[in-house]
Amino acid sequence: MIFESHAHYDDEAFHEDRDELLNSLAGHGIGMVINVGASLAGCRATLELTEKYPFIYGTMGVHPSETQELSEEGIAWLREQCFRDKVVAVGEIGLDYYWKEPEPDLQKKWFERQLGLAREVRMPVIIHSRDAAKDTLDMMQALHAEEMGGVVHCYSYSKELAREYLNMDFYFGIGGVITFKNAKKLKEAVAYIPLERILLETDSPYLSPEPNRGKRNSSLNLPYIAEAVAELKGIGSEEVIEVTRQNAERLFRLG
Ligand code: NI
């Protein structure tokens, strides 16, 4: 069974065929899906998906690029939802300097606040970090994120940085980028990271792997990602699928 550790099935890209697609996953070996909240509305929609589908679990958080919508009231609402049965983590939270809005200081303020939320509710975190390697790590170390644990989603940094996150006992979400020919640095990092620390993810509807690059992504593409990881590790993709499932169940305290 393949464990999808990061998807956004609440996204409007799935409005046309969401039910049909989700109902087809089990037949393709996708047994579990974490639907990741990225805005308050997205969190609300995530909760609805967790109620409708037994194999969907959810996370509550606001993506750095959406933090202008946050207030203490929003945090209080997120906190309440964290106590629901099928909510398993706080995320995705972090820093995104590729998109310059909102300004870094505001992103940092709400990253810190949401890390604090994870600490309060004793949950792991799902980290989003793009073009913000140093600030993300500095904040996570200063705020002792290793005490919450979690996953750096769509990991795209170096092997050297991976060592820092391994020291914090974090997991690494590996997605479609690993199948791209020019992903040299990432392939080096994945070869280095122990399989016991890797989760498979798609970030659907974004970041489709080869050979479907540029198209809408879905969990049906996970076998391409498993295959790419298996190649780097010199093992079969069945082993990658099995071990990454165990990793995800351990991190999200499922099964
Ligand atoms: Ni995402």
XYZ file of N, CA and C and ligand atoms in Angstrom:
766
model
N 0.828 -1.200 0.000
C 0.000 0.000 0.000
C 0.870 1.261 0.000
N 0.588 2.164 -0.933
C 1.356 3.408 -1.004
C 0.707 4.451 -0.096
N 1.536 5.129 0.708
C 1.067 6.172 1.604
C 1.383 7.521 0.981
N 0.352 8.250 0.606
C 0.505 9.613 0.060
C 0.573 10.586 1.230
N 1.734 11.196 1.436
C 1.907 12.005 2.652
C 1.613 13.482 2.463
N 1.302 13.908 1.222
C 1.057 15.359 1.034
C 0.291 15.614 -0.263
N -0.987 15.941 -0.138
C -1.774 16.304 -1.322
C -2.783 17.375 -0.934
N -3.282 18.069 -1.950
C -4.280 19.131 -1.742
C -5.504 18.818 -2.590
N -6.278 17.826 -2.178
C -7.459 17.451 -2.962
C -8.625 18.420 -2.784
N -8.455 19.396 -1.897
C -9.464 20.453 -1.810
C -9.287 21.475 -2.936
N -8.163 21.428 -3.640
C -7.862 22.419 -4.680
C -8.899 22.406 -5.801
N -9.121 23.591 -6.378
C -10.136 23.699 -7.436
C -9.763 22.888 -8.681
N -8.509 22.518 -8.810
C -8.102 21.683 -9.951
C -8.837 20.341 -9.956
N -9.433 19.973 -8.798
C -10.127 18.682 -8.707
C -11.654 18.820 -8.675
N -12.145 20.032 -8.916
C -13.600 20.235 -8.819
C -14.402 19.346 -9.775
N -13.832 19.121 -10.963
C -14.563 18.368 -11.993
C -14.729 16.881 -11.665
N -13.692 16.294 -11.085
C -13.690 14.826 -10.984
C -13.154 14.307 -9.648
N -13.281 15.126 -8.604
C -12.683 14.772 -7.305
C -13.138 13.394 -6.799
N -14.452 13.171 -6.771
C -14.947 11.911 -6.206
C -14.485 10.707 -7.014
N -14.579 10.868 -8.321
C -14.171 9.776 -9.212
C -12.691 9.431 -8.996
N -11.868 10.468 -8.950
C -10.432 10.257 -8.768
C -10.141 9.615 -7.405
N -10.709 10.187 -6.347
C -10.431 9.660 -5.008
C -10.917 8.214 -4.871
N -12.054 7.926 -5.464
C -12.571 6.556 -5.386
C -11.722 5.568 -6.183
N -10.914 6.066 -7.113
C -10.090 5.170 -7.929
C -8.744 4.849 -7.273
N -8.373 5.600 -6.233
C -7.007 5.463 -5.691
C -6.723 4.061 -5.149
N -7.662 3.526 -4.364
C -7.427 2.220 -3.731
C -7.119 1.156 -4.783
N -7.806 1.217 -5.914
C -7.584 0.252 -6.987
C -6.193 0.341 -7.593
N -5.511 1.456 -7.350
C -4.141 1.634 -7.836
C -3.123 1.517 -6.711
N -3.564 0.976 -5.566
C -2.609 0.703 -4.487
C -2.328 1.879 -3.571
N -3.057 3.001 -3.744
C -2.864 4.146 -2.849
C -3.842 3.965 -1.683
N -3.316 3.625 -0.504
C -4.187 3.242 0.598
C -4.472 4.329 1.602
N -3.657 5.370 1.605
C -3.802 6.406 2.628
C -3.375 7.743 2.025
N -4.092 8.809 2.388
C -3.769 10.142 1.876
C -3.809 11.148 3.026
N -2.760 11.955 3.131
C -2.802 13.098 4.042
C -3.161 14.321 3.199
N -4.321 14.909 3.477
C -4.679 16.142 2.785
C -4.229 17.318 3.651
N -3.386 18.157 3.058
C -2.688 19.178 3.835
C -3.383 20.532 3.710
N -3.719 21.107 4.841
C -4.316 22.441 4.853
C -3.271 23.487 4.522
N -3.652 24.479 3.680
C -2.707 25.530 3.317
C -3.299 26.929 3.540
N -4.598 26.988 3.822
C -5.272 28.253 4.144
C -6.427 27.885 5.065
N -7.073 28.878 5.642
C -8.194 28.563 6.538
C -9.313 27.876 5.763
N -9.611 28.374 4.563
C -10.652 27.730 3.744
C -10.216 26.317 3.357
N -8.932 26.170 3.040
C -8.407 24.853 2.687
C -8.497 23.880 3.850
N -8.295 24.388 5.062
C -8.418 23.529 6.251
C -9.864 23.080 6.427
N -10.785 24.020 6.204
C -12.207 23.672 6.309
C -12.553 22.571 5.296
N -12.102 22.739 4.075
C -12.375 21.748 3.022
C -11.678 20.422 3.335
N -10.501 20.504 3.943
C -9.774 19.294 4.339
C -10.595 18.489 5.346
N -11.187 19.186 6.307
C -12.003 18.493 7.317
C -13.168 17.769 6.655
N -13.764 18.415 5.661
C -14.878 17.768 4.945
C -14.398 16.494 4.249
N -13.229 16.561 3.636
C -12.694 15.371 2.951
C -12.423 14.240 3.944
N -11.922 14.594 5.123
C -11.630 13.537 6.114
C -12.918 12.881 6.599
N -14.012 13.648 6.581
C -15.289 13.065 7.017
C -15.884 12.156 5.947
N -15.593 12.493 4.700
C -16.205 11.756 3.592
C -15.441 10.470 3.246
N -14.130 10.499 3.389
C -13.301 9.361 2.947
C -12.539 8.739 4.112
N -12.739 7.452 4.355
C -12.042 6.810 5.484
C -10.524 6.843 5.340
N -10.002 6.878 4.126
C -8.538 6.809 3.935
C -7.881 8.190 3.883
N -8.658 9.261 4.080
C -8.058 10.603 4.080
C -7.954 11.135 5.509
N -6.735 11.552 5.873
C -6.479 12.239 7.128
C -6.062 13.666 6.800
N -6.159 14.555 7.769
C -5.914 15.961 7.452
C -4.912 16.626 8.373
N -4.395 17.772 7.915
C -3.526 18.587 8.756
C -4.036 20.022 8.720
N -3.780 20.751 9.796
C -4.295 22.105 9.941
C -3.149 23.108 10.002
N -3.137 24.037 9.033
C -2.101 25.063 9.058
C -2.286 26.026 7.908
N -1.560 27.137 7.981
C -1.640 28.140 6.918
C -0.255 28.328 6.297
N -0.192 28.101 4.998
C 1.011 28.223 4.166
C 1.587 29.642 4.278
N 2.931 29.751 4.269
C 3.524 31.087 4.450
C 2.968 32.147 3.480
N 2.670 31.772 2.258
C 2.179 32.750 1.274
C 0.749 33.192 1.546
N 0.093 32.528 2.502
C -1.305 32.867 2.828
C -1.421 33.494 4.216
N -0.283 33.775 4.856
C -0.339 34.163 6.272
C -0.956 35.542 6.506
N -1.119 36.342 5.443
C -1.772 37.652 5.649
C -3.202 37.478 6.156
N -3.783 36.286 5.963
C -5.153 36.059 6.448
C -5.199 35.668 7.921
N -4.034 35.451 8.538
C -4.053 34.946 9.914
C -4.239 36.031 10.965
N -4.835 35.625 12.067
C -5.015 36.482 13.243
C -5.049 35.518 14.430
N -5.070 36.048 15.628
C -5.174 35.165 16.799
C -6.476 34.369 16.773
N -7.487 34.973 16.181
C -8.769 34.283 16.041
C -8.605 33.048 15.141
N -7.891 33.224 14.047
C -7.623 32.113 13.129
C -6.838 31.007 13.804
N -5.839 31.403 14.595
C -5.043 30.410 15.329
C -5.925 29.634 16.300
N -6.829 30.343 16.964
C -7.724 29.677 17.928
C -8.612 28.656 17.216
N -9.069 29.020 16.032
C -9.900 28.089 15.256
C -9.085 26.856 14.843
N -7.865 27.083 14.350
C -6.992 25.964 13.956
C -6.763 25.040 15.152
N -6.517 25.651 16.282
C -6.216 24.888 17.501
C -7.370 23.951 17.842
N -8.582 24.480 17.755
C -9.770 23.675 18.044
C -9.852 22.462 17.106
N -9.578 22.695 15.825
C -9.692 21.617 14.827
C -8.642 20.524 15.057
N -7.505 20.920 15.653
C -6.431 19.942 15.880
C -6.881 18.799 16.789
N -7.930 19.015 17.563
C -8.380 17.963 18.469
C -9.372 17.007 17.810
N -9.709 17.265 16.553
C -10.596 16.332 15.847
C -9.866 15.018 15.575
N -10.667 13.956 15.482
C -10.138 12.594 15.347
C -9.114 12.411 14.240
N -9.425 12.922 13.048
C -8.591 12.582 11.888
C -7.591 13.665 11.519
N -7.341 14.583 12.443
C -6.304 15.597 12.220
C -5.013 15.097 12.854
N -3.932 15.046 12.051
C -2.718 14.360 12.507
C -1.468 15.237 12.585
N -1.540 16.484 12.129
C -0.345 17.331 12.175
C -0.740 18.789 11.991
N 0.222 19.671 12.277
C 0.064 21.101 11.994
C 0.868 21.408 10.741
N 0.204 21.944 9.727
C 0.919 22.280 8.495
C -0.035 22.478 7.340
N 0.451 23.023 6.186
C 1.848 23.276 6.033
C 2.178 24.685 6.473
N 3.294 24.795 7.196
C 3.733 26.075 7.741
C 5.200 26.256 7.371
N 5.666 27.496 7.361
C 7.073 27.695 7.049
C 7.351 29.057 6.453
N 8.321 29.065 5.527
C 8.765 30.311 4.896
C 8.902 30.083 3.400
N 8.441 31.076 2.617
C 8.546 31.000 1.164
C 9.012 32.339 0.634
N 10.329 32.417 0.304
C 10.894 33.680 -0.186
C 10.936 33.716 -1.709
N 10.448 32.658 -2.342
C 10.325 32.685 -3.805
C 9.206 33.657 -4.151
N 8.096 33.523 -3.434
C 7.012 34.497 -3.519
C 7.294 35.540 -2.449
N 7.400 36.799 -2.849
C 7.843 37.825 -1.897
C 6.705 38.333 -1.002
N 5.511 37.846 -1.230
C 4.362 38.288 -0.452
C 3.859 37.155 0.447
N 3.441 37.434 1.659
C 3.729 38.679 2.383
C 5.213 38.775 2.761
N 5.624 39.914 3.277
C 7.052 40.148 3.548
C 7.558 39.155 4.602
N 8.852 38.831 4.549
C 9.430 37.803 5.423
C 9.092 37.967 6.903
N 9.056 39.205 7.402
C 8.784 39.379 8.827
C 7.421 38.840 9.215
N 6.451 39.045 8.354
C 5.104 38.542 8.646
C 5.078 37.009 8.543
N 5.750 36.477 7.525
C 5.837 35.013 7.391
C 6.460 34.411 8.641
N 7.539 35.042 9.118
C 8.246 34.522 10.295
C 7.361 34.562 11.527
N 6.628 35.657 11.671
C 5.748 35.800 12.834
C 4.764 34.629 12.907
N 4.142 34.288 11.776
C 3.120 33.246 11.803
C 3.716 31.839 11.755
N 4.945 31.731 11.248
C 5.646 30.448 11.329
C 5.913 30.129 12.802
N 6.436 31.126 13.500
C 6.721 30.931 14.927
C 5.440 30.609 15.698
N 4.384 31.339 15.380
C 3.116 31.135 16.091
C 2.563 29.726 15.845
N 2.691 29.261 14.594
C 2.140 27.934 14.273
C 3.041 26.804 14.788
N 4.339 27.060 14.879
C 5.202 26.081 15.557
C 4.781 25.976 17.021
N 4.457 27.122 17.601
C 3.978 27.144 18.985
C 2.665 26.385 19.133
N 1.816 26.517 18.126
C 0.542 25.783 18.135
C 0.798 24.273 18.149
N 1.712 23.828 17.309
C 2.044 22.394 17.262
C 2.538 21.920 18.625
N 3.315 22.775 19.279
C 3.822 22.420 20.612
C 2.661 22.290 21.607
N 1.734 23.264 21.540
C 0.583 23.236 22.455
C -0.251 21.970 22.277
N -0.487 21.590 21.019
C -1.383 20.444 20.776
C -0.595 19.133 20.641
N 0.733 19.203 20.827
C 1.604 18.028 20.777
C 1.478 17.257 19.475
N 1.684 17.970 18.369
C 1.573 17.335 17.061
C 2.821 17.595 16.237
N 3.115 16.661 15.315
C 4.225 16.921 14.388
C 3.857 18.039 13.409
N 4.866 18.590 12.736
C 4.642 19.697 11.801
C 4.990 19.287 10.371
N 4.309 19.908 9.420
C 4.658 19.765 8.007
C 5.231 21.104 7.572
N 6.524 21.076 7.189
C 7.255 22.309 6.901
C 7.311 22.578 5.399
N 6.973 23.800 5.031
C 7.162 24.271 3.659
C 8.297 25.292 3.693
N 9.351 25.047 2.915
C 10.473 25.989 2.885
C 10.990 26.118 1.464
N 10.834 27.314 0.905
C 11.292 27.529 -0.470
C 12.159 28.782 -0.518
N 13.371 28.637 -1.041
C 14.339 29.742 -1.115
C 14.518 30.422 0.237
N 14.402 29.654 1.290
C 14.490 30.224 2.642
C 15.200 29.242 3.565
N 16.234 28.589 3.053
C 16.880 27.496 3.778
C 17.399 27.945 5.141
N 18.145 29.056 5.157
C 18.800 29.449 6.399
C 17.798 29.899 7.462
N 16.877 30.779 7.082
C 15.917 31.279 8.067
C 15.053 30.149 8.620
N 14.664 29.213 7.743
C 13.815 28.101 8.203
C 14.560 27.286 9.261
N 15.775 26.896 8.939
C 16.540 26.064 9.882
C 16.834 26.823 11.169
N 17.231 28.098 11.036
C 17.532 28.902 12.233
C 16.328 28.947 13.164
N 15.154 29.195 12.592
C 13.959 29.294 13.438
C 13.607 27.952 14.058
N 13.726 26.888 13.244
C 13.361 25.570 13.774
C 14.293 25.149 14.899
N 15.578 25.498 14.755
C 16.518 25.149 15.828
C 16.253 25.994 17.070
N 16.041 27.291 16.852
C 15.824 28.201 17.993
C 14.550 27.828 18.745
N 13.537 27.368 18.014
C 12.240 27.068 18.645
C 12.092 25.575 18.979
N 13.194 24.844 18.855
C 13.227 23.422 19.222
C 12.143 22.596 18.541
N 12.101 22.700 17.215
C 11.118 21.931 16.445
C 11.356 20.431 16.576
N 12.566 20.043 16.984
C 12.839 18.602 17.142
C 11.960 18.001 18.232
N 11.445 18.830 19.110
C 10.564 18.313 20.163
C 9.166 17.983 19.628
N 8.787 18.626 18.517
C 7.502 18.279 17.880
C 7.717 17.183 16.832
N 8.839 17.245 16.137
C 9.085 16.338 15.015
C 8.248 16.741 13.832
N 8.514 16.086 12.691
C 7.735 16.424 11.509
C 8.455 16.081 10.224
N 8.003 16.713 9.160
C 8.545 16.428 7.841
C 8.813 17.732 7.105
N 9.967 17.800 6.426
C 10.220 18.912 5.516
C 9.653 18.476 4.175
N 8.542 19.074 3.814
C 7.806 18.636 2.637
C 8.475 19.143 1.367
N 8.374 18.353 0.305
C 8.996 18.671 -0.988
C 10.445 19.107 -0.767
N 11.186 18.259 -0.073
C 12.565 18.621 0.263
C 13.333 18.940 -1.010
N 14.022 20.092 -1.026
C 14.698 20.502 -2.263
C 16.066 21.093 -1.983
N 16.541 20.927 -0.753
C 17.833 21.501 -0.407
C 18.950 20.450 -0.515
N 20.116 20.818 -0.020
C 21.323 19.995 -0.218
C 21.411 18.853 0.794
N 22.392 17.996 0.498
C 22.762 16.913 1.400
C 23.259 17.465 2.737
N 23.994 18.565 2.674
C 24.539 19.166 3.899
C 23.403 19.626 4.823
N 22.405 20.252 4.220
C 21.267 20.707 5.025
C 20.455 19.516 5.532
N 20.403 18.465 4.724
C 19.675 17.267 5.144
C 20.253 16.734 6.453
N 21.581 16.838 6.588
C 22.223 16.358 7.817
C 21.674 17.110 9.036
N 21.475 18.413 8.879
C 20.933 19.224 9.984
C 19.534 18.734 10.387
N 18.718 18.441 9.377
C 17.351 17.986 9.679
C 17.347 16.557 10.221
N 18.283 15.753 9.774
C 18.410 14.406 10.345
C 18.770 14.496 11.824
N 19.619 15.455 12.149
C 19.989 15.644 13.557
C 18.792 16.031 14.406
N 17.788 16.633 13.767
C 16.569 17.003 14.492
C 15.519 15.898 14.396
N 15.914 14.747 13.842
C 15.000 13.600 13.708
C 13.814 13.885 12.801
N 14.017 14.767 11.824
C 12.922 15.070 10.906
C 12.875 14.076 9.747
N 11.709 14.010 9.118
C 11.505 13.239 7.906
C 11.592 14.160 6.695
N 11.713 13.545 5.506
C 11.873 14.295 4.266
C 10.796 13.853 3.286
N 9.954 14.787 2.860
C 8.938 14.479 1.864
C 9.561 14.579 0.480
N 9.544 13.458 -0.253
C 10.153 13.435 -1.589
C 9.041 13.309 -2.629
N 9.051 14.265 -3.569
C 7.981 14.324 -4.562
C 8.500 14.276 -5.992
N 7.685 14.770 -6.902
C 7.939 14.641 -8.334
C 9.271 15.176 -8.827
N 9.814 16.167 -8.128
C 11.078 16.780 -8.581
C 12.200 15.744 -8.690
N 12.121 14.690 -7.889
C 13.170 13.658 -7.901
C 13.264 12.959 -9.265
N 12.199 13.047 -10.066
C 12.224 12.401 -11.391
C 12.763 13.325 -12.477
N 13.045 14.586 -12.141
C 13.524 15.531 -13.165
C 15.013 15.306 -13.434
N 15.358 15.403 -14.697
C 16.759 15.169 -15.084
C 17.723 16.133 -14.397
N 17.293 17.393 -14.215
C 18.216 18.405 -13.674
C 18.238 18.455 -12.139
N 17.632 17.466 -11.482
C 17.537 17.512 -10.018
C 18.755 16.862 -9.360
N 19.945 17.271 -9.777
C 21.185 16.636 -9.330
C 21.392 16.730 -7.822
N 21.234 17.944 -7.303
C 21.456 18.202 -5.875
C 20.483 17.383 -5.029
N 19.227 17.331 -5.475
C 18.216 16.585 -4.720
C 18.517 15.086 -4.752
N 18.929 14.592 -5.934
C 19.243 13.158 -6.028
C 20.387 12.785 -5.091
N 21.364 13.685 -5.001
C 22.478 13.468 -4.081
C 21.963 13.406 -2.637
N 21.060 14.322 -2.313
C 20.508 14.358 -0.951
C 19.715 13.081 -0.656
N 18.910 12.630 -1.610
C 18.068 11.444 -1.381
C 18.926 10.184 -1.268
N 20.009 10.125 -2.032
C 20.918 8.988 -1.913
C 21.510 8.942 -0.499
N 21.679 10.110 0.092
C 22.303 10.224 1.409
C 21.330 9.977 2.568
N 20.090 10.415 2.411
C 19.100 10.311 3.498
C 18.695 8.842 3.679
N 18.725 8.318 4.923
C 18.299 6.921 5.133
C 16.845 6.728 4.694
N 16.559 5.578 4.109
C 15.193 5.285 3.647
C 14.183 5.427 4.790
N 14.620 5.137 6.004
C 13.749 5.214 7.191
C 13.310 6.632 7.513
N 13.837 7.612 6.775
C 13.488 9.018 7.027
C 12.760 9.645 5.830
N 12.389 8.819 4.858
C 11.777 9.358 3.637
C 10.273 9.063 3.606
N 9.494 10.071 3.193
C 8.069 9.893 2.923
C 7.838 10.180 1.445
N 6.901 9.461 0.842
C 6.522 9.748 -0.548
C 5.376 10.754 -0.542
N 5.440 11.688 -1.487
C 4.383 12.689 -1.585
C 4.260 13.178 -3.018
N 3.108 13.752 -3.335
C 2.974 14.366 -4.669
C 2.832 15.884 -4.624
N 2.266 16.436 -3.534
C 1.873 17.849 -3.508
C 0.824 18.147 -4.587
N 0.017 17.143 -4.926
C -1.028 17.334 -5.943
C -1.900 18.534 -5.570
N -2.293 19.351 -6.545
C -2.189 19.151 -7.996
C -0.895 19.654 -8.625
N 0.102 20.043 -7.789
C 1.340 20.626 -8.318
C 2.407 19.568 -8.555
N 3.468 19.998 -9.268
C 4.733 19.248 -9.331
C 4.650 17.813 -9.835
N 3.940 17.600 -10.928
C 3.846 16.262 -11.516
C 5.222 15.720 -11.893
N 5.446 14.433 -11.596
C 6.731 13.824 -11.981
C 6.793 13.538 -13.485
N 7.991 13.261 -13.970
C 8.135 12.675 -15.304
C 7.455 11.310 -15.258
N 6.767 10.828 -16.274
C 6.609 11.431 -17.615
C 5.389 12.339 -17.740
N 4.827 12.774 -16.629
C 3.619 13.608 -16.692
C 3.874 15.054 -16.301
N 5.134 15.459 -16.352
C 5.525 16.807 -15.951
C 4.671 17.857 -16.675
N 4.192 18.845 -15.906
C 3.414 19.929 -16.509
C 1.922 19.684 -16.477
N 1.529 18.424 -16.295
C 0.092 18.121 -16.204
C -0.371 18.211 -14.746
N -1.669 18.166 -14.543
C -2.198 18.128 -13.182
C -1.673 16.875 -12.485
N -1.227 17.037 -11.270
C -0.674 15.902 -10.534
C -1.764 15.224 -9.698
N -1.609 13.924 -9.474
C -2.466 13.220 -8.516
C -1.654 12.084 -7.904
N -2.200 11.487 -6.860
C -1.494 10.397 -6.165
C -1.241 9.205 -7.083
N -1.952 9.135 -8.205
C -1.723 8.030 -9.155
C -0.297 8.062 -9.694
N 0.383 9.215 -9.558
C 1.767 9.323 -10.037
C 2.805 8.865 -9.008
N 2.370 8.465 -7.826
C 3.338 8.069 -6.788
C 4.289 6.947 -7.221
N 3.842 5.960 -8.012
C 4.787 4.908 -8.411
C 6.026 5.436 -9.150
N 5.902 6.527 -9.889
C 7.077 7.097 -10.568
C 8.081 7.628 -9.559
N 7.546 8.184 -8.474
C 8.423 8.745 -7.440
C 9.090 7.603 -6.663
N 8.307 6.589 -6.337
C 8.869 5.419 -5.635
C 9.982 4.789 -6.470
N 9.746 4.704 -7.764
C 10.722 4.111 -8.684
C 12.027 4.919 -8.695
N 11.907 6.248 -8.728
C 13.100 7.111 -8.751
C 13.893 6.982 -7.453
N 13.195 6.883 -6.329
C 13.887 6.716 -5.042
C 14.564 5.341 -5.010
N 13.853 4.330 -5.489
C 14.397 2.961 -5.489
C 15.689 2.888 -6.299
N 15.703 3.565 -7.421
C 16.878 3.561 -8.287
C 18.085 4.156 -7.563
N 17.847 5.270 -6.851
C 18.938 5.930 -6.129
C 19.440 5.071 -4.977
N 18.548 4.267 -4.409
C 18.919 3.438 -3.266
C 19.404 2.055 -3.694
N 19.235 1.720 -4.979
C 19.645 0.401 -5.442
C 18.798 -0.722 -4.875
N 17.527 -0.462 -4.647
C 16.604 -1.490 -4.152
C 15.357 -1.506 -5.027
N 14.421 -2.410 -4.736
C 13.182 -2.461 -5.499
C 12.184 -1.424 -5.003
N 11.276 -1.019 -5.876
C 10.331 0.019 -5.459
C 9.333 -0.508 -4.425
N 9.119 -1.850 -4.397
C 8.242 -2.422 -3.369
C 8.767 -2.123 -1.964
N 10.081 -2.213 -1.820
C 10.679 -1.937 -0.504
C 10.526 -0.459 -0.144
N 10.700 0.402 -1.130
C 10.524 1.838 -0.895
C 9.091 2.117 -0.449
N 8.139 1.501 -1.126
C 6.725 1.712 -0.806
C 6.413 1.230 0.612
N 6.940 0.067 0.966
C 6.674 -0.520 2.284
C 7.316 0.311 3.405
N 8.584 0.652 3.241
C 9.281 1.368 4.322
C 8.727 2.792 4.482
N 8.428 3.466 3.375
C 7.907 4.833 3.492
C 6.501 4.836 4.106
N 5.748 3.783 3.876
C 4.436 3.655 4.536
C 4.626 3.551 6.056
N 5.534 2.689 6.461
C 5.810 2.545 7.902
C 6.270 3.874 8.501
N 7.121 4.594 7.744
C 7.616 5.886 8.231
C 6.463 6.853 8.475
N 5.559 6.920 7.500
C 4.440 7.869 7.593
C 3.523 7.495 8.747
N 3.279 6.192 8.919
C 2.408 5.759 10.021
C 3.043 6.093 11.373
N 4.364 5.986 11.428
C 5.075 6.305 12.677
C 4.981 7.811 12.957
N 5.268 8.621 11.937
C 5.267 10.075 12.131
C 3.871 10.570 12.498
N 2.862 10.125 11.771
C 1.505 10.645 11.999
C 0.727 9.817 13.035
N 1.395 8.876 13.645
C 0.821 8.042 14.714
C -0.475 7.357 14.245
N -0.358 6.650 13.149
C -1.490 5.921 12.578
C -1.166 4.433 12.526
N -2.202 3.626 12.447
C -2.002 2.205 12.181
C -1.459 1.396 13.337
Ni 1.629 21.540 -0.357
